[in-house]
Amino acid sequence: MRANFSIAEENYIKSIYHLQQATGEVNTNALANHLNTKAASVTDMLKKLQAKNLLNYLPYKGFKLSREGNKAAVMIIRRHRLWEFFLVDKLHFNWDEIHEVAEELEHIRSKKLIDKLDEFLGYPKFDPHGDPIPDSNGKIDELKQLPLANLPVNKQAIITSVLNQSNELLAFLSSRNIAIGTVLEIKDKLPFDNSVEIKFKNKQSINISEQVAKAIQVNPL
Amino acid sequence: MRANFSIAEENYIKSIYHLQQATGEVNTNALANHLNTKAASVTDMLKKLQAKNLLNYLPYKGFKLSREGNKAAVMIIRRHRLWEFFLVDKLHFNWDEIHEVAEELEHIRSKKLIDKLDEFLGYPKFDPHGDPIPDSNGKIDELKQLPLANLPVNKQAIITSVLNQSNELLAFLSSRNIAIGTVLEIKDKLPFDNSVEIKFKNKQSINISEQVAKAIQVNPL
DNA sequence: ATTTATTTTTAGATTTGTCTAAAAATAAAT
DNA sequence: ATTTATTTTTAGACAAATCTAAAAATAAAT
């Protein structure tokens, strides 16, 4: 059966998914708050999602996404994150400007569009915030993101995001060819200033200050 | 005042614009037919557009877009055609697959998104169907499209579209570096087979058969 | 174990965009 | 110039998504 949900339904599905991920538990009020709406509206929609088998919902008891609802959520998130990647990588948006626009783009439901966009972008694994992008089958690289400063020595990792978005830092990183997706490992941690000696796959090594190493988020491979 | 219309409103505005362009006159039934809806629904929406000063509407007498409505229409068309260009040029969609998707993308109303997309695409002047793309001020290169076969000798023109979408023809054209946007002129028309001798801006000349010259649509410069 | 507070759901109204069926205005035809 | 046909508009209903206010269920507190 062809999945085809309204924009409102998709926003609920996505919010439930995120709240489940973040807190394990979701309740009506939390969801209403997250969606900037009222609890009564949430109840109405829960019943609708239940009727569509996207949700396991027992009045007053609680609710969570069904297997099918989960699948739908993952595909919405795939669309959102691919568009975010596009906006930053191709259109050169800043990281703080993309969310709103991606929020609209994510609702364009053409499987072909998204798969072709994915191909065009080079099958990126992480969006500009470092969150993993589900593949076309809905598989997600589970991410255990940590600051580069906390990465064990000699453990390979991939850069997934940078917390500090200052132009100075971004310019510094780009001058060193450090970007999201760069693979590196720490060869040494220098105790007197907490700077780290990192080595790229091309064997080149450079030294990074503690502040920078804390801002760079990585995902161990 | 920030223009912000619903998707339904935008679809009406766009349809009225297109029908005005095509036939000069629009009436309620024609618009209902074009939008795949009913005349009563059209009347309702006309009143709403009138209230927003997008339309000059006199019940029973007729209606047409106001200056402001026209401006809105042009911006919607700009979005639609830029996305169509993107789909073909970047994502390699075929020309017959893009309309539906562009129909959805056109409603994402972020001026910044569209202007950045325009820049990314290299400020294209024509969409893949050869229709002109309005610039960010709403200015349109008015198009008097004609088959290359009918272009006068020694008159420069730009290729705006190709009628026949067969793979063979597209392959032939691409092997000769002929594409949408290519600037050329006819140096000679050979009467015995109606083939034409065309010359590119780089001074190179080749011969094109009558069939091909009829399929290539150009816009005189 | 009641009372009190919180959370969730119902009941009923509202807005947007649509519809059908009937009425009103305009156009065409005898 | 009436009658007939066509077009357009009104009137009233409906579905989706939302809201406020009140009721019901559950949880917390004395």
Coordinates of C-alpha atoms (C1' of nucleotides) in Angstrom, one line a residue:
Chain A
M1 CA 0.0 0.0 0.0
R2 CA 1.3 3.4 -1.0
A3 CA 2.1 5.6 1.9
N4 CA 0.6 9.0 1.5
F5 CA 0.2 11.2 4.6
S6 CA -0.9 14.8 5.0
I7 CA 1.6 17.3 6.1
A8 CA 0.0 17.5 9.5
E9 CA 0.2 13.7 9.9
E10 CA 3.8 13.7 8.9
N11 CA 4.7 16.4 11.4
Y12 CA 3.0 14.4 14.2
I13 CA 4.8 11.2 13.1
K14 CA 8.1 12.9 13.1
S15 CA 7.6 14.6 16.4
I16 CA 6.6 11.4 18.1
Y17 CA 9.6 9.6 16.7
H18 CA 12.0 12.3 18.0
L19 CA 10.4 12.4 21.4
Q20 CA 10.6 8.6 21.6
Q21 CA 14.3 8.7 20.7
A22 CA 15.1 11.5 23.2
T23 CA 13.1 10.5 26.2
G24 CA 11.8 7.0 25.6
E25 CA 8.5 8.2 26.8
V26 CA 6.1 10.5 25.1
N27 CA 2.9 11.9 26.4
T28 CA 0.1 14.1 25.0
N29 CA 1.2 17.3 26.6
A30 CA 4.8 16.9 25.7
L31 CA 3.8 16.2 22.1
A32 CA 1.4 19.2 22.1
N33 CA 4.2 21.4 23.4
H34 CA 6.7 20.1 20.8
L35 CA 4.3 20.7 18.0
N36 CA 3.2 24.1 19.3
T37 CA -0.4 23.0 19.5
K38 CA -3.0 22.1 22.1
A39 CA -3.5 18.7 23.8
A40 CA -7.0 18.4 22.4
S41 CA -5.6 18.6 18.9
V42 CA -3.1 16.0 19.7
T43 CA -5.7 13.6 20.9
D44 CA -7.7 14.0 17.7
M45 CA -4.6 13.2 15.6
L46 CA -3.6 10.3 17.7
K47 CA -7.0 8.7 16.9
K48 CA -6.4 9.3 13.2
L49 CA -2.9 7.8 13.3
Q50 CA -4.2 4.8 15.2
A51 CA -6.9 4.3 12.6
K52 CA -4.1 4.2 10.0
N53 CA -2.1 1.7 12.0
L54 CA 0.8 4.1 12.4
L55 CA 0.3 4.2 16.2
N56 CA -0.4 1.8 19.1
Y57 CA -2.7 4.0 21.1
L58 CA -4.8 3.2 24.2
P59 CA -6.8 6.2 25.5
Y60 CA -5.4 7.5 28.8
K61 CA -2.8 4.7 28.8
G62 CA -0.3 5.9 26.3
F63 CA 0.9 5.5 22.7
K64 CA 3.9 4.8 20.6
L65 CA 4.7 4.4 16.9
S66 CA 3.9 1.1 15.4
R67 CA 6.5 -0.7 13.2
E68 CA 4.8 1.0 10.2
G69 CA 4.7 4.4 11.9
N70 CA 8.4 4.0 12.6
K71 CA 9.1 3.3 9.0
A72 CA 7.2 6.4 7.9
A73 CA 9.1 8.5 10.4
V74 CA 12.4 7.3 9.2
M75 CA 11.6 8.2 5.6
I76 CA 10.5 11.7 6.6
I77 CA 13.7 12.2 8.5
R78 CA 15.6 10.9 5.5
R79 CA 14.0 13.6 3.3
H80 CA 14.6 16.3 5.9
R81 CA 18.3 15.5 6.4
L82 CA 19.0 15.1 2.7
W83 CA 17.5 18.5 2.0
E84 CA 19.5 20.0 4.8
F85 CA 22.7 18.5 3.3
F86 CA 21.7 19.9 -0.1
L87 CA 21.1 23.4 1.4
V88 CA 24.5 23.6 3.0
D89 CA 26.6 21.7 0.6
K90 CA 25.2 23.0 -2.7
L91 CA 23.4 26.2 -1.9
H92 CA 25.8 27.3 0.8
F93 CA 23.2 28.1 3.4
N94 CA 24.5 28.5 7.0
W95 CA 23.7 25.8 9.4
D96 CA 21.3 27.9 11.4
E97 CA 19.2 28.9 8.3
I98 CA 18.3 25.5 7.0
H99 CA 15.8 24.0 9.4
E100 CA 12.7 26.0 8.4
V101 CA 13.2 25.4 4.7
A102 CA 14.0 21.7 5.2
E103 CA 10.9 21.5 7.3
E104 CA 8.9 22.4 4.2
L105 CA 11.0 20.4 1.7
E106 CA 10.7 17.2 3.7
H107 CA 7.0 17.0 2.9
I108 CA 7.5 16.6 -0.9
R109 CA 6.8 12.9 -1.2
S110 CA 8.3 11.6 -4.4
K111 CA 10.5 8.5 -3.8
K112 CA 12.2 9.1 -7.0
L113 CA 13.1 12.7 -6.2
I114 CA 14.7 11.8 -2.9
D115 CA 16.6 8.8 -4.3
K116 CA 18.0 11.0 -7.2
L117 CA 18.8 13.8 -4.7
D118 CA 20.7 11.2 -2.6
E119 CA 22.7 10.1 -5.6
F120 CA 23.4 13.7 -6.7
L121 CA 24.7 14.5 -3.2
G122 CA 27.0 11.4 -3.2
Y123 CA 25.0 9.3 -0.7
P124 CA 25.9 11.4 2.4
K125 CA 25.9 9.6 5.7
F126 CA 25.4 12.6 7.9
D127 CA 23.6 15.9 7.7
P128 CA 25.2 19.2 8.5
H129 CA 24.3 18.8 12.2
G130 CA 26.0 15.5 12.3
D131 CA 22.8 13.4 12.5
P132 CA 22.8 10.2 10.4
I133 CA 20.8 10.1 7.1
P134 CA 18.7 6.9 6.7
D135 CA 19.4 5.2 3.4
S136 CA 16.7 4.4 0.9
N137 CA 15.8 1.2 2.8
G138 CA 15.4 3.1 6.0
K139 CA 18.6 1.8 7.5
I140 CA 20.3 4.3 9.9
D141 CA 24.0 4.3 10.9
E142 CA 23.5 4.6 14.6
L143 CA 25.5 7.4 15.8
K144 CA 27.5 7.7 19.0
Q145 CA 28.7 11.2 18.6
L146 CA 31.4 12.6 20.9
P147 CA 33.8 15.5 20.9
L148 CA 37.1 14.9 19.2
A149 CA 38.7 15.8 22.5
N150 CA 37.2 12.7 24.0
L151 CA 38.2 10.3 21.3
P152 CA 40.6 7.6 22.4
V153 CA 44.1 7.7 20.9
N154 CA 44.5 5.6 17.7
K155 CA 40.8 5.1 17.2
Q156 CA 39.6 6.1 13.7
A157 CA 36.6 8.4 13.5
I158 CA 34.6 10.5 11.1
I159 CA 33.7 14.2 11.6
T160 CA 30.0 14.6 11.9
S161 CA 29.5 18.2 13.0
V162 CA 31.0 21.3 14.5
L163 CA 29.4 22.9 17.5
N164 CA 30.8 26.4 17.2
Q165 CA 29.6 28.0 13.9
S166 CA 31.8 31.1 14.0
N167 CA 33.2 32.1 10.7
E168 CA 36.7 32.2 12.2
L169 CA 36.5 28.5 13.2
L170 CA 35.0 27.5 9.9
A171 CA 37.7 29.3 8.0
F172 CA 40.4 27.7 10.1
L173 CA 38.9 24.2 9.5
S174 CA 38.5 24.7 5.8
S175 CA 42.1 26.0 5.5
R176 CA 43.2 22.7 7.0
N177 CA 40.9 20.7 4.8
I178 CA 38.9 19.6 7.8
A179 CA 35.2 19.1 7.0
I180 CA 32.2 16.9 7.8
G181 CA 33.0 13.5 6.6
T182 CA 36.8 13.8 7.1
V183 CA 38.3 10.6 8.6
L184 CA 41.0 11.0 11.2
E185 CA 42.5 9.6 14.3
I186 CA 44.3 11.0 17.3
K187 CA 48.0 10.0 17.5
D188 CA 48.8 11.8 20.7
K189 CA 47.2 14.0 23.5
L190 CA 49.5 16.6 24.9
P191 CA 48.9 17.0 28.6
F192 CA 50.3 20.5 29.2
D193 CA 47.7 22.3 27.0
N194 CA 45.3 19.4 26.2
S195 CA 45.9 19.9 22.5
V196 CA 45.7 16.8 20.3
E197 CA 47.9 15.6 17.4
I198 CA 45.6 14.3 14.7
K199 CA 46.5 12.3 11.6
F200 CA 44.5 12.1 8.4
K201 CA 44.1 9.2 6.1
N202 CA 46.7 10.7 3.8
K203 CA 49.2 10.4 6.6
Q204 CA 49.4 14.1 7.2
S205 CA 49.4 15.2 10.8
I206 CA 48.5 18.5 12.5
N207 CA 48.0 19.8 16.0
I208 CA 44.6 21.0 17.2
S209 CA 44.0 23.1 20.3
E210 CA 41.7 21.9 23.1
Q211 CA 39.0 24.4 22.2
V212 CA 38.8 23.3 18.6
A213 CA 39.0 19.6 19.6
K214 CA 36.0 20.2 21.9
A215 CA 33.9 21.8 19.1
I216 CA 34.5 19.1 16.6
Q217 CA 32.1 16.2 17.0
V218 CA 33.1 12.8 15.6
N219 CA 31.7 9.3 15.2
P220 CA 34.0 6.4 15.9
L221 CA 34.2 3.9 13.0
Chain B
M1 CA 3.7 43.5 3.1
R2 CA 5.1 40.0 3.0
A3 CA 3.3 37.9 0.4
N4 CA 2.2 34.6 1.9
F5 CA -0.5 32.6 0.1
S6 CA -1.9 29.2 0.7
I7 CA -1.1 26.4 -1.8
A8 CA -4.6 26.5 -3.1
E9 CA -4.4 30.3 -3.6
E10 CA -1.2 29.9 -5.4
N11 CA -2.6 27.3 -7.7
Y12 CA -5.5 29.5 -8.6
I13 CA -3.2 32.5 -9.2
K14 CA -1.0 30.4 -11.5
S15 CA -3.8 29.0 -13.5
I16 CA -5.5 32.3 -14.0
Y17 CA -2.1 33.7 -15.2
H18 CA -1.6 30.9 -17.7
L19 CA -5.1 31.0 -19.0
Q20 CA -4.8 34.8 -19.5
Q21 CA -1.6 34.3 -21.4
A22 CA -3.0 31.6 -23.6
T23 CA -6.4 32.9 -24.4
G24 CA -6.5 36.5 -23.2
E25 CA -9.9 35.7 -21.6
V26 CA -10.6 33.5 -18.7
N27 CA -14.0 32.5 -17.3
T28 CA -15.2 30.6 -14.3
N29 CA -15.8 27.3 -16.1
A30 CA -12.5 27.3 -18.0
L31 CA -10.7 27.9 -14.7
A32 CA -12.7 25.2 -12.9
N33 CA -11.8 22.8 -15.7
H34 CA -8.1 23.8 -15.7
L35 CA -7.9 23.2 -12.0
N36 CA -10.0 20.0 -12.0
T37 CA -12.5 21.5 -9.7
K38 CA -16.1 22.8 -9.7
A39 CA -17.3 26.3 -10.7
A40 CA -18.8 26.9 -7.3
S41 CA -15.4 26.3 -5.7
V42 CA -13.8 28.8 -8.2
T43 CA -16.3 31.5 -7.3
D44 CA -15.5 31.1 -3.6
M45 CA -11.8 31.4 -4.3
L46 CA -12.3 34.4 -6.6
K47 CA -13.9 36.3 -3.8
K48 CA -11.0 35.5 -1.5
L49 CA -8.4 36.6 -4.1
Q50 CA -10.4 39.7 -4.7
A51 CA -10.4 40.5 -0.9
K52 CA -6.6 40.1 -1.0
N53 CA -6.3 42.6 -3.9
L54 CA -4.9 39.9 -6.2
L55 CA -7.8 40.0 -8.6
N56 CA -10.1 42.5 -10.1
Y57 CA -13.4 40.7 -9.9
L58 CA -16.9 41.8 -10.7
P59 CA -19.6 39.1 -10.1
Y60 CA -21.0 37.8 -13.4
K61 CA -18.9 40.3 -15.4
G62 CA -15.5 38.7 -15.3
F63 CA -12.1 38.8 -13.6
K64 CA -8.4 39.2 -14.2
L65 CA -5.3 39.4 -12.1
S66 CA -4.4 42.7 -10.6
R67 CA -0.9 44.1 -10.9
E68 CA -0.2 42.5 -7.5
G69 CA -1.7 39.2 -8.6
N70 CA 0.4 39.2 -11.7
K71 CA 3.5 39.8 -9.7
A72 CA 2.6 36.9 -7.4
A73 CA 2.0 34.6 -10.4
V74 CA 5.4 35.4 -11.9
M75 CA 7.2 34.5 -8.7
I76 CA 5.4 31.2 -8.5
I77 CA 6.3 30.5 -12.2
R78 CA 9.9 31.4 -11.4
R79 CA 10.0 28.8 -8.6
H80 CA 8.3 26.2 -10.8
R81 CA 10.7 26.6 -13.7
L82 CA 13.9 26.9 -11.6
W83 CA 12.9 23.6 -9.9
E84 CA 12.2 22.0 -13.3
F85 CA 15.6 23.1 -14.5
F86 CA 17.2 21.7 -11.4
L87 CA 15.4 18.3 -11.8
V88 CA 16.6 17.9 -15.3
D89 CA 20.1 19.5 -15.2
K90 CA 21.2 18.2 -11.8
L91 CA 19.1 15.2 -10.9
H92 CA 18.8 14.0 -14.5
F93 CA 15.1 13.6 -14.6
N94 CA 13.5 13.1 -18.0
W95 CA 11.4 16.0 -19.3
D96 CA 8.2 14.2 -18.9
E97 CA 8.7 13.3 -15.3
I98 CA 9.3 16.8 -13.8
H99 CA 6.0 18.5 -13.9
E100 CA 4.3 16.8 -10.9
V101 CA 7.3 17.2 -8.6
A102 CA 7.9 20.8 -9.6
E103 CA 4.2 21.4 -8.9
E104 CA 4.9 20.6 -5.3
L105 CA 8.3 22.3 -5.0
E106 CA 7.0 25.6 -6.4
H107 CA 5.0 26.1 -3.2
I108 CA 8.0 26.3 -1.0
R109 CA 8.1 30.0 -0.4
S110 CA 11.5 31.1 0.7
K111 CA 12.9 33.9 -1.3
K112 CA 16.4 33.1 -0.2
L113 CA 16.0 29.4 -1.2
I114 CA 15.0 30.4 -4.7
D115 CA 17.6 33.0 -5.2
K116 CA 20.3 30.7 -4.0
L117 CA 19.0 27.9 -6.2
D118 CA 19.0 30.3 -9.1
E119 CA 22.7 31.2 -8.4
F120 CA 23.6 27.5 -8.0
L121 CA 22.0 26.7 -11.4
G122 CA 23.9 29.5 -13.1
Y123 CA 21.0 31.9 -13.6
P124 CA 19.3 29.8 -16.3
K125 CA 17.1 31.8 -18.7
F126 CA 14.9 29.0 -19.9
D127 CA 13.4 25.9 -18.3
P128 CA 13.7 22.4 -19.9
H129 CA 10.6 23.0 -21.9
G130 CA 12.0 26.2 -23.3
D131 CA 9.8 28.5 -21.3
P132 CA 11.5 31.6 -19.9
I133 CA 12.4 31.8 -16.2
P134 CA 11.6 35.1 -14.6
D135 CA 14.5 36.7 -12.7
S136 CA 14.5 37.6 -9.1
N137 CA 12.8 41.0 -9.9
G138 CA 10.1 39.2 -11.9
K139 CA 11.4 40.3 -15.2
I140 CA 10.8 37.8 -18.0
D141 CA 12.6 37.5 -21.3
E142 CA 9.6 37.4 -23.5
L143 CA 10.0 34.4 -25.7
K144 CA 9.1 34.2 -29.4
Q145 CA 10.0 30.6 -29.8
L146 CA 10.2 29.1 -33.3
P147 CA 11.7 26.0 -34.9
L148 CA 15.3 26.4 -35.9
A149 CA 14.2 25.5 -39.4
N150 CA 12.3 28.8 -39.6
L151 CA 15.0 31.0 -38.2
P152 CA 16.2 33.6 -40.8
V153 CA 19.8 33.2 -42.1
N154 CA 22.4 35.1 -40.1
K155 CA 20.2 35.8 -37.2
Q156 CA 21.6 34.7 -33.8
A157 CA 19.4 32.6 -31.6
I158 CA 19.5 30.5 -28.4
I159 CA 18.2 26.9 -28.2
T160 CA 15.3 26.8 -25.8
S161 CA 13.9 23.3 -26.2
V162 CA 13.7 20.2 -28.3
L163 CA 10.3 18.8 -29.3
N164 CA 11.3 15.2 -30.0
Q165 CA 12.6 13.6 -26.8
S166 CA 13.8 10.3 -28.3
N167 CA 17.1 9.0 -26.9
E168 CA 18.5 8.9 -30.4
L169 CA 18.0 12.5 -31.0
L170 CA 19.2 13.6 -27.6
A171 CA 22.3 11.4 -28.1
F172 CA 23.0 12.9 -31.5
L173 CA 22.6 16.5 -30.1
S174 CA 24.8 15.9 -27.1
S175 CA 27.5 14.3 -29.4
R176 CA 27.5 17.6 -31.3
N177 CA 27.5 19.7 -28.1
I178 CA 24.1 21.0 -28.9
A179 CA 22.0 21.7 -25.8
I180 CA 19.5 24.1 -24.3
G181 CA 21.2 27.4 -24.0
T182 CA 23.5 26.9 -27.0
V183 CA 23.8 30.1 -29.1
L184 CA 24.0 29.6 -32.9
E185 CA 23.0 31.1 -36.2
I186 CA 22.1 29.7 -39.7
K187 CA 24.7 30.5 -42.3
D188 CA 22.9 28.8 -45.2
K189 CA 19.8 26.8 -46.1
L190 CA 20.3 24.1 -48.7
P191 CA 17.2 24.0 -50.9
F192 CA 17.6 20.4 -52.3
D193 CA 17.0 18.7 -48.9
N194 CA 16.1 21.7 -46.6
S195 CA 19.0 21.0 -44.4
V196 CA 20.7 24.0 -42.7
E197 CA 24.3 24.9 -42.1
I198 CA 24.6 26.2 -38.6
K199 CA 27.5 28.0 -37.0
F200 CA 28.3 28.1 -33.2
K201 CA 29.8 31.0 -31.3
N202 CA 33.2 29.2 -31.4
K203 CA 33.1 29.5 -35.3
Q204 CA 32.5 25.8 -35.8
S205 CA 30.0 24.9 -38.4
I206 CA 27.9 21.7 -39.0
N207 CA 25.1 20.6 -41.1
I208 CA 21.7 19.7 -39.6
S209 CA 18.9 17.8 -41.4
E210 CA 15.4 19.2 -41.9
Q211 CA 13.8 16.9 -39.3
V212 CA 16.3 17.9 -36.6
A213 CA 16.0 21.6 -37.5
K214 CA 12.3 21.3 -37.1
A215 CA 12.6 19.6 -33.6
I216 CA 15.0 22.2 -32.2
Q217 CA 13.1 25.3 -30.9
V218 CA 15.1 28.5 -30.7
N219 CA 14.6 32.1 -29.4
P220 CA 16.1 34.9 -31.5
L221 CA 18.4 37.2 -29.6
Chain C
dA1 C1' -8.8 6.5 51.5
dT2 C1' -10.3 10.8 50.3
dT3 C1' -9.1 15.1 48.6
dT4 C1' -6.3 17.7 45.3
dA5 C1' -3.7 18.3 41.2
dT6 C1' -2.5 16.8 36.7
dT7 C1' -3.2 14.8 32.4
dT8 C1' -6.1 13.4 28.8
dT9 C1' -10.2 13.1 26.4
dT10 C1' -14.9 14.8 24.8
dA11 C1' -18.1 18.2 23.1
dG12 C1' -18.9 21.8 20.3
dA13 C1' -17.2 25.7 17.5
dT14 C1' -14.1 27.7 13.7
dT15 C1' -11.4 28.1 9.4
dT16 C1' -10.1 26.6 4.8
dG17 C1' -11.3 24.5 0.8
dT18 C1' -14.2 21.7 -1.3
dC19 C1' -18.8 19.8 -3.0
dT20 C1' -24.1 19.3 -4.8
dA21 C1' -28.2 21.3 -5.9
dA22 C1' -30.9 25.3 -6.7
dA23 C1' -31.4 30.1 -7.9
dA24 C1' -30.0 34.2 -10.5
dA25 C1' -27.8 36.5 -14.3
dT26 C1' -26.3 36.6 -18.9
dA27 C1' -26.2 35.0 -23.7
dA28 C1' -28.3 32.7 -27.7
dA29 C1' -32.2 31.3 -30.5
dT30 C1' -36.5 31.4 -32.4
Chain D
dA1 C1' -39.2 40.0 -27.4
dT2 C1' -39.9 35.9 -25.2
dT3 C1' -38.3 31.5 -24.6
dT4 C1' -34.3 28.4 -24.1
dA5 C1' -29.7 27.4 -23.0
dT6 C1' -25.5 28.5 -20.7
dT7 C1' -22.8 30.5 -17.2
dT8 C1' -22.2 32.0 -12.7
dT9 C1' -23.3 32.6 -8.1
dT10 C1' -25.6 31.5 -3.7
dA11 C1' -27.1 28.4 0.0
dG12 C1' -26.1 24.8 2.7
dA13 C1' -23.3 20.6 3.8
dC14 C1' -18.9 18.2 4.6
dA15 C1' -13.9 16.8 5.8
dA16 C1' -9.5 18.1 7.8
dA17 C1' -7.2 20.4 11.3
dT18 C1' -7.5 23.3 14.7
dC19 C1' -9.3 25.7 19.0
dT20 C1' -11.7 26.7 24.0
dA21 C1' -14.0 25.0 27.8
dA22 C1' -15.7 21.4 30.4
dA23 C1' -15.7 16.5 31.8
dA24 C1' -13.4 12.2 32.8
dA25 C1' -9.5 9.5 34.1
dT26 C1' -5.3 8.9 36.4
dA27 C1' -1.6 10.3 39.6
dA28 C1' 0.0 12.6 43.8
dA29 C1' -0.6 14.2 48.5
dT30 C1' -2.3 14.5 52.8

